[in-house]
Amino acid sequence: MKKLNKISYLILLVSICFSCGNDTKNKIAKDEKEAKEPQLPNIVFILSDDQAWTDYGFMGHKQIETPRLDKFASESLTFTRGYVPTSLCSPSLATIITGVYPKNHGVLGNDRVLPGNTRDNKKEWRAKNYEPVIENFKSLNTLPDLLKDKGYLSFQTGKWWIGNHKIGGFDYGMTHGNPSRGGRHGDYGLEIGRKGMDTLNSYIDVAVKQKKPFFLWYAPFLPHAPHNPPQRLLDKYLPKAPTEHVAKYWAMCEWFDETCGELFDAIEERGLTDNTVFVYVCDNGWVQNLNDSSYDKISKRSPYDLGMRTPIMYKWAGQIKPKMDITTVVSSIDMVPTVLDILDINKPKNLPGISVLNETELNNREVIFGEIYAHDFNTIESSMFYNIAIAPPYKLIVPDAVRKAEENIQLFNIDIDPFEKNNIAKDNPEIVEKLKQQIASFRAE
């Protein structure tokens, strides 16, 4: 190599210093630009699984303790009168991630059952029958799909019925959805919460490392059966409960609350709380039977509030003003539009929900709807059980003319009769007819 003379050496040294100076200036300019640009908030959906709207400390339960969610509720815009459109997990979760009603996303129940299928050979037909449902779902926009243009990473943990997590638009997920490996409604995802939070924490760290905003789906298999809580929690509730079955369910509710606390702590430890939007909902209700491990028929899979009602909560520290709203009716169909509103993303025209942060839209909405189908469904026509219209203070339940022909139309004033004991349909024919017409318009959309 040729030796540099003094002049050449000085020129090279000046060039290096100039280059280093430019690099430093460019880095400073880039850092200043990033600092000026508004930082997109992380989005976290927390979904309880099989829990009645009554079964929280902040909702007034006398025995069940939910200290972490009680605190969360006090820090949130908390709607105590939230609803899901159907009281069964698979269609309810599909609505939460898409923002559309079951009649539009096509996930009507948990299993698609065709003529000739029997319980004896369900391993042969269950996955195959569900394939068209999954294919149809691929054509829909999910919230993770809508967040991609903003640079979000999306993570799935917990329950997920629609095949592989990628079908929901998630970048990473615990659910492989392969029927030959036991995939149906969550597979490995069902371990989150029950077996720790390691995978969830790892996902958050991926986003932190890549300096990207994230959407996190936390839908643990809690307090869902099997009701096998930690012994310390069961011992706490056995003396308080009327039966062991009830004690186990109550303990499961507190166990779920503890995992929510672990999630809150994980985000706080990484310094992300102030820039994270949390949204809470339960997929459907549950009333524990006293003398067996199953649920009362007035809850899950029913058209009643003990199946459909849930607190729905929105928290964003310093941005969403905390309030306990005990009068306004909202729905899980509002969760996607509200997030899009926060992020200034145009709402697709097919979304029926509204942003709950828009008081004008909230005040102008007259009615929300519900639809209950068979657990083992096929077509809309052959699987329909009930149509529901909720127009405070009234709630109308219309049984299907074929499948539930023996039942009467039911109308309740849920402001004064939240447990739907007094059917006032016969005394209010005009209200019944108006709500029936609104249901007919809804079905025709």
Coordinates of C-alpha atoms in Angstrom, one line a residue:
M1 CA 0.0 0.0 0.0
K2 CA 1.3 3.4 -0.9
K3 CA 2.1 5.7 2.1
L4 CA 0.1 8.9 2.4
N5 CA 2.0 12.1 2.2
K6 CA 1.2 14.8 4.8
I7 CA -1.2 16.7 2.6
S8 CA -3.2 13.6 1.6
Y9 CA -3.3 12.5 5.2
L10 CA -4.8 15.9 6.3
I11 CA -7.3 15.8 3.5
L12 CA -8.4 12.3 4.5
L13 CA -8.7 13.3 8.2
V14 CA -10.8 16.3 7.4
S15 CA -13.1 14.1 5.2
I16 CA -13.6 11.6 8.0
C17 CA -14.4 14.3 10.5
F18 CA -16.8 16.0 8.1
S19 CA -18.5 12.6 7.4
C20 CA -18.7 11.9 11.1
G21 CA -20.2 15.3 11.7
N22 CA -22.8 14.8 9.0
D23 CA -23.7 11.3 10.5
T24 CA -24.1 12.9 13.9
K25 CA -26.2 15.7 12.5
N26 CA -28.4 13.3 10.5
K27 CA -28.9 11.1 13.6
I28 CA -29.9 14.2 15.7
A29 CA -32.2 15.4 13.0
K30 CA -33.8 11.9 12.7
D31 CA -34.2 11.7 16.5
E32 CA -35.7 15.2 16.6
K33 CA -38.2 14.3 13.8
E34 CA -39.2 11.1 15.6
A35 CA -39.6 13.0 18.8
K36 CA -41.9 15.5 17.1
E37 CA -44.0 12.9 15.4
P38 CA -46.9 11.7 17.6
Q39 CA -46.2 8.2 18.9
L40 CA -48.9 5.7 18.0
P41 CA -50.5 4.0 21.1
N42 CA -50.3 0.3 21.6
I43 CA -53.7 -1.5 21.6
V44 CA -54.6 -4.3 24.1
F45 CA -57.8 -6.2 24.0
I46 CA -58.6 -8.1 27.2
L47 CA -61.3 -10.7 26.8
S48 CA -62.9 -12.7 29.7
D49 CA -64.4 -16.0 28.8
D50 CA -67.7 -17.2 30.3
Q51 CA -68.3 -14.7 33.1
A52 CA -71.6 -13.0 34.0
W53 CA -71.8 -9.2 34.0
T54 CA -72.5 -9.4 37.7
D55 CA -69.3 -11.2 38.7
Y56 CA -66.8 -8.5 39.5
G57 CA -66.2 -6.5 42.6
F58 CA -66.8 -3.2 40.8
M59 CA -70.1 -4.6 39.5
G60 CA -71.3 -5.2 43.0
H61 CA -70.6 -8.9 43.6
K62 CA -70.5 -9.6 47.4
Q63 CA -68.1 -12.5 47.3
I64 CA -66.0 -12.5 44.1
E65 CA -62.8 -10.4 44.5
T66 CA -61.4 -8.7 41.4
P67 CA -59.0 -6.0 42.8
R68 CA -57.0 -5.5 39.6
L69 CA -60.0 -5.1 37.4
D70 CA -61.7 -3.0 40.0
K71 CA -58.8 -0.6 39.8
F72 CA -58.8 -0.8 36.0
A73 CA -62.5 0.1 35.9
S74 CA -61.9 3.2 38.1
E75 CA -59.2 4.3 35.6
S76 CA -61.4 3.6 32.5
L77 CA -64.4 4.9 30.6
T78 CA -66.4 2.0 31.9
F79 CA -69.8 1.1 30.4
T80 CA -71.5 -1.2 32.8
R81 CA -74.2 -1.9 30.2
G82 CA -72.2 -3.3 27.4
Y83 CA -73.5 -6.1 25.2
V84 CA -72.2 -8.8 22.8
P85 CA -74.5 -9.6 19.9
T86 CA -74.5 -13.3 20.6
S87 CA -73.9 -15.3 23.8
L88 CA -71.5 -17.9 22.5
C89 CA -67.7 -17.6 22.3
S90 CA -66.8 -18.3 18.6
P91 CA -69.3 -15.9 17.0
S92 CA -68.8 -13.3 19.8
L93 CA -65.0 -13.3 19.3
A94 CA -65.4 -13.0 15.5
T95 CA -67.5 -9.9 16.0
I96 CA -64.9 -8.4 18.4
I97 CA -62.1 -8.7 15.9
T98 CA -64.1 -7.7 12.8
G99 CA -66.7 -5.2 14.2
V100 CA -69.6 -6.8 12.3
Y101 CA -72.5 -8.9 13.4
P102 CA -72.6 -12.7 13.0
K103 CA -75.0 -12.6 10.1
N104 CA -72.2 -10.7 8.2
H105 CA -69.1 -12.5 9.3
G106 CA -70.7 -15.9 9.0
V107 CA -69.4 -17.5 12.2
L108 CA -72.8 -18.4 13.7
G109 CA -71.8 -21.0 16.3
N110 CA -69.0 -23.2 17.5
D111 CA -69.4 -26.2 15.2
R112 CA -70.8 -26.4 11.7
V113 CA -72.9 -29.5 11.4
L114 CA -74.3 -30.9 8.2
P115 CA -77.1 -33.4 7.7
G116 CA -75.9 -36.9 8.4
N117 CA -73.2 -35.8 10.9
T118 CA -73.3 -37.5 14.2
R119 CA -71.4 -37.1 17.5
D120 CA -69.9 -40.5 17.0
N121 CA -67.9 -39.4 13.9
K122 CA -67.3 -35.7 14.8
K123 CA -63.5 -36.1 14.4
E124 CA -64.1 -36.9 10.7
W125 CA -66.4 -33.9 9.9
R126 CA -65.7 -31.2 12.4
A127 CA -62.6 -29.6 10.8
K128 CA -63.8 -30.2 7.2
N129 CA -67.2 -28.6 7.8
Y130 CA -65.5 -25.5 9.2
E131 CA -63.3 -24.9 6.2
P132 CA -65.9 -22.8 4.3
V133 CA -66.4 -20.7 7.4
I134 CA -62.7 -20.0 7.5
E135 CA -62.5 -19.3 3.8
N136 CA -65.3 -16.8 4.1
F137 CA -63.5 -15.1 7.0
K138 CA -60.4 -14.5 5.0
S139 CA -62.4 -12.1 2.9
L140 CA -63.1 -9.9 5.9
N141 CA -61.1 -7.0 7.3
T142 CA -60.0 -7.7 10.9
L143 CA -58.6 -5.0 13.2
P144 CA -55.0 -6.3 12.7
D145 CA -55.6 -6.0 8.9
L146 CA -56.7 -2.4 9.4
L147 CA -53.7 -1.6 11.6
K148 CA -51.0 -2.8 9.2
D149 CA -50.8 0.5 7.2
K150 CA -49.9 2.2 10.5
G151 CA -47.0 -0.2 11.1
Y152 CA -48.5 -2.2 13.9
L153 CA -47.4 -5.6 14.9
S154 CA -50.3 -7.8 16.0
F155 CA -50.1 -10.7 18.5
Q156 CA -52.6 -13.4 19.3
T157 CA -52.8 -15.2 22.6
G158 CA -55.7 -17.3 24.1
K159 CA -58.8 -18.4 22.3
W160 CA -59.1 -18.2 18.5
W161 CA -61.5 -20.2 16.6
I162 CA -60.8 -19.3 13.0
G163 CA -57.9 -21.6 12.1
N164 CA -54.4 -20.3 12.2
H165 CA -53.8 -16.9 13.8
K166 CA -52.6 -15.4 10.5
I167 CA -56.2 -15.7 9.2
G168 CA -57.1 -13.0 11.6
G169 CA -54.3 -10.8 10.3
F170 CA -52.0 -11.4 13.3
D171 CA -48.2 -11.4 12.7
Y172 CA -47.5 -13.7 15.5
G173 CA -49.7 -16.0 17.5
M174 CA -50.0 -19.0 19.7
T175 CA -52.8 -20.8 17.8
H176 CA -51.7 -23.0 14.9
G177 CA -55.3 -24.1 14.2
N178 CA -54.2 -27.5 12.6
P179 CA -56.9 -30.0 13.3
S180 CA -54.5 -32.9 13.0
R181 CA -52.5 -31.5 15.9
G182 CA -55.6 -30.8 18.0
G183 CA -56.3 -27.3 16.8
R184 CA -59.9 -26.2 17.2
H185 CA -60.4 -23.1 19.3
G186 CA -57.0 -22.1 20.5
D187 CA -54.7 -25.1 21.0
Y188 CA -51.4 -23.6 22.5
G189 CA -53.2 -20.3 22.9
L190 CA -55.3 -21.8 25.7
E191 CA -52.2 -22.1 27.9
I192 CA -51.8 -18.3 28.3
G193 CA -52.7 -17.2 31.8
R194 CA -53.3 -20.8 33.0
K195 CA -49.6 -21.7 32.5
G196 CA -48.1 -18.3 32.9
M197 CA -47.6 -15.2 30.7
D198 CA -44.1 -15.9 29.1
T199 CA -45.3 -16.0 25.5
L200 CA -47.2 -12.8 25.9
N201 CA -44.2 -11.0 27.5
S202 CA -42.0 -12.3 24.6
Y203 CA -44.4 -10.8 22.1
I204 CA -44.3 -7.4 23.8
D205 CA -40.5 -7.5 23.8
V206 CA -40.5 -8.2 20.1
A207 CA -42.4 -4.9 19.5
V208 CA -40.2 -3.0 21.9
K209 CA -37.1 -4.2 20.2
Q210 CA -38.4 -3.3 16.8
K211 CA -39.7 0.1 18.1
K212 CA -43.2 -0.7 16.7
P213 CA -46.6 -0.1 18.1
F214 CA -48.5 -3.4 18.8
F215 CA -52.0 -4.8 19.0
L216 CA -52.3 -7.6 21.6
W217 CA -55.2 -10.0 21.8
Y218 CA -55.3 -11.5 25.3
A219 CA -58.2 -13.9 25.4
P220 CA -57.3 -16.5 28.0
F221 CA -59.3 -19.7 28.7
L222 CA -60.4 -18.1 31.9
P223 CA -62.7 -18.3 33.9
H224 CA -63.9 -20.9 31.4
A225 CA -64.2 -24.5 32.5
P226 CA -62.5 -26.7 33.5
H227 CA -62.9 -24.9 36.8
N228 CA -59.5 -26.0 38.3
P229 CA -58.3 -22.9 40.2
P230 CA -55.2 -22.8 42.3
Q231 CA -55.9 -24.5 45.6
R232 CA -55.1 -21.3 47.6
L233 CA -58.0 -19.6 45.8
L234 CA -60.4 -22.5 46.1
D235 CA -59.7 -22.7 49.8
K236 CA -60.6 -19.0 50.0
Y237 CA -64.0 -19.4 48.4
L238 CA -65.2 -22.8 49.8
P239 CA -66.4 -21.3 53.1
K240 CA -68.2 -18.5 51.3
A241 CA -70.0 -20.4 48.5
P242 CA -73.2 -22.4 48.6
T243 CA -71.6 -25.4 46.9
E244 CA -68.1 -26.5 45.7
H245 CA -69.1 -25.9 42.1
V246 CA -69.8 -22.3 42.8
A247 CA -66.7 -21.9 44.9
K248 CA -64.6 -23.2 42.0
Y249 CA -66.2 -20.7 39.5
W250 CA -65.7 -17.8 41.9
A251 CA -62.1 -18.8 42.4
M252 CA -61.6 -18.9 38.6
C253 CA -62.9 -15.3 38.3
E254 CA -60.3 -14.1 40.8
W255 CA -57.6 -16.2 39.0
F256 CA -58.5 -14.4 35.7
D257 CA -58.3 -11.1 37.6
E258 CA -54.8 -12.0 38.8
T259 CA -53.6 -12.7 35.2
C260 CA -55.0 -9.3 34.1
G261 CA -52.8 -7.8 36.8
E262 CA -49.8 -9.6 35.4
L263 CA -50.5 -8.2 32.0
F264 CA -50.9 -4.6 33.4
D265 CA -47.6 -5.1 35.4
A266 CA -45.8 -6.4 32.3
I267 CA -46.7 -3.3 30.3
E268 CA -46.0 -1.0 33.2
E269 CA -42.5 -2.5 33.8
R270 CA -41.6 -1.7 30.2
G271 CA -42.8 1.9 30.6
L272 CA -45.6 1.5 28.1
T273 CA -48.7 2.1 30.2
D274 CA -49.2 5.8 29.4
N275 CA -49.1 5.0 25.6
T276 CA -51.3 2.0 25.6
V277 CA -55.1 1.8 24.9
F278 CA -56.7 -1.0 26.9
V279 CA -60.1 -2.4 25.9
Y280 CA -62.0 -4.9 28.1
V281 CA -65.0 -7.1 27.3
C282 CA -66.4 -10.6 28.1
D283 CA -67.3 -12.9 25.2
N284 CA -70.5 -14.2 26.9
G285 CA -72.0 -14.7 30.3
W286 CA -72.1 -17.6 32.7
V287 CA -74.3 -18.5 35.6
Q288 CA -72.9 -21.5 37.5
N289 CA -75.2 -24.3 38.4
L290 CA -75.2 -25.2 42.1
N291 CA -74.9 -29.0 41.8
D292 CA -72.9 -29.7 38.6
S293 CA -70.1 -28.1 36.6
S294 CA -72.3 -26.7 33.8
Y295 CA -74.1 -23.4 33.4
D296 CA -77.7 -22.3 33.8
K297 CA -79.7 -22.0 30.6
I298 CA -80.5 -18.4 31.3
S299 CA -76.9 -17.4 30.7
K300 CA -74.5 -18.8 28.0
R301 CA -76.2 -19.4 24.6
S302 CA -79.4 -17.5 25.8
P303 CA -80.9 -14.2 24.6
Y304 CA -81.0 -12.9 28.2
D305 CA -78.7 -10.3 29.7
L306 CA -77.0 -12.9 31.9
G307 CA -75.7 -14.3 28.6
M308 CA -75.3 -11.1 26.5
R309 CA -74.4 -8.3 28.9
T310 CA -70.8 -7.4 29.9
P311 CA -68.9 -4.4 31.2
I312 CA -67.0 -2.8 28.3
M313 CA -64.1 -0.6 29.3
Y314 CA -61.6 1.8 27.6
K315 CA -58.5 3.1 29.2
W316 CA -55.8 5.4 27.9
A317 CA -54.1 7.3 30.6
G318 CA -54.4 11.1 30.2
Q319 CA -56.4 10.7 26.9
I320 CA -59.7 9.0 27.8
K321 CA -61.4 10.5 30.8
P322 CA -62.3 7.9 33.4
K323 CA -66.1 7.6 34.0
M324 CA -68.4 5.0 35.3
D325 CA -71.3 5.1 32.9
I326 CA -74.3 3.1 34.2
T327 CA -76.9 4.2 31.7
T328 CA -75.5 4.2 28.2
V329 CA -75.8 1.0 26.2
V330 CA -72.8 0.0 24.0
S331 CA -71.8 -3.1 22.1
S332 CA -68.7 -5.1 21.2
I333 CA -69.4 -4.0 17.6
D334 CA -68.1 -0.5 18.8
M335 CA -64.7 -1.7 19.8
V336 CA -63.1 -1.7 16.3
P337 CA -64.6 1.7 15.3
T338 CA -63.5 3.2 18.6
V339 CA -59.9 2.1 18.0
L340 CA -60.0 3.4 14.4
D341 CA -61.3 6.7 15.7
I342 CA -58.4 7.0 18.2
L343 CA -55.9 6.3 15.4
D344 CA -57.6 8.6 12.9
I345 CA -58.2 5.7 10.5
N346 CA -61.3 5.9 8.3
K347 CA -64.0 3.5 9.4
P348 CA -65.0 1.0 6.6
K349 CA -68.5 1.5 5.5
N350 CA -69.6 -2.0 6.4
L351 CA -69.0 -1.5 10.1
P352 CA -72.3 -0.9 12.0
G353 CA -70.7 0.2 15.3
I354 CA -69.7 3.7 16.4
S355 CA -66.9 5.3 18.3
V356 CA -67.9 5.4 22.0
L357 CA -65.7 8.5 22.3
N358 CA -68.1 10.4 20.0
E359 CA -70.9 11.6 22.3
T360 CA -73.0 12.7 19.4
E361 CA -73.1 9.3 17.9
L362 CA -73.7 7.7 21.2
N363 CA -76.6 9.9 22.0
N364 CA -78.2 9.5 18.5
R365 CA -78.1 5.7 18.4
E366 CA -81.5 4.3 19.0
V367 CA -80.9 0.5 19.0
I368 CA -78.4 -2.3 18.9
F369 CA -79.1 -5.9 17.9
G370 CA -78.4 -9.4 19.0
E371 CA -78.8 -12.8 17.2
I372 CA -78.6 -16.2 18.8
Y373 CA -77.9 -19.2 16.6
A374 CA -77.5 -22.9 17.3
H375 CA -74.2 -24.1 18.8
D376 CA -74.1 -26.6 16.0
F377 CA -75.0 -24.4 13.0
N378 CA -75.3 -24.6 9.3
T379 CA -77.1 -21.8 7.4
I380 CA -78.6 -18.7 8.9
E381 CA -82.1 -19.8 8.1
S382 CA -81.7 -23.3 9.6
S383 CA -79.8 -22.3 12.7
M384 CA -81.6 -19.1 14.0
F385 CA -82.9 -19.2 17.5
Y386 CA -83.6 -15.6 18.5
N387 CA -83.4 -12.0 17.2
I388 CA -82.9 -9.3 19.8
A389 CA -83.3 -5.5 19.7
I390 CA -82.1 -3.4 22.6
A391 CA -83.5 0.2 22.6
P392 CA -83.3 1.5 26.1
P393 CA -85.2 1.1 28.3
Y394 CA -86.6 -1.8 26.3
K395 CA -85.3 -5.1 25.1
L396 CA -87.3 -7.3 22.6
I397 CA -86.6 -11.0 22.2
V398 CA -88.2 -12.5 19.1
P399 CA -88.1 -16.3 18.9
D400 CA -87.5 -17.9 15.5
A401 CA -90.9 -18.9 14.0
V402 CA -89.6 -22.4 13.2
R403 CA -87.0 -23.4 15.8
K404 CA -88.7 -21.7 18.7
A405 CA -92.3 -21.6 17.6
E406 CA -93.5 -22.6 21.0
E407 CA -92.1 -19.5 22.7
N408 CA -93.7 -16.1 23.0
I409 CA -92.2 -12.7 22.1
Q410 CA -90.7 -11.1 25.2
L411 CA -90.3 -7.5 26.0
F412 CA -88.5 -6.2 29.1
N413 CA -87.8 -2.8 30.6
I414 CA -84.2 -3.5 31.4
D415 CA -83.8 -0.2 33.3
I416 CA -86.0 -1.4 36.1
D417 CA -85.9 -5.2 35.4
P418 CA -82.3 -6.0 34.6
F419 CA -82.8 -9.7 35.3
E420 CA -85.8 -9.9 32.9
K421 CA -88.4 -11.3 35.2
N422 CA -91.5 -9.4 33.9
N423 CA -92.5 -9.8 30.3
I424 CA -94.5 -6.7 29.3
A425 CA -95.0 -7.5 25.6
K426 CA -98.8 -7.9 25.8
D427 CA -99.1 -4.5 27.5
N428 CA -97.0 -2.7 24.9
P429 CA -98.0 -3.8 21.4
E430 CA -96.8 -0.5 19.7
I431 CA -93.3 -0.8 21.2
V432 CA -93.2 -4.5 20.2
E433 CA -94.2 -3.7 16.6
K434 CA -91.7 -0.8 16.3
L435 CA -88.8 -3.0 17.5
K436 CA -89.9 -5.9 15.3
Q437 CA -89.7 -3.6 12.3
Q438 CA -86.2 -2.4 13.3
I439 CA -85.2 -6.1 13.5
A440 CA -86.6 -6.7 10.0
S441 CA -84.6 -3.8 8.6
F442 CA -81.5 -5.1 10.4
R443 CA -81.9 -8.5 8.9
A444 CA -82.4 -7.1 5.4
E445 CA -79.1 -5.1 5.5

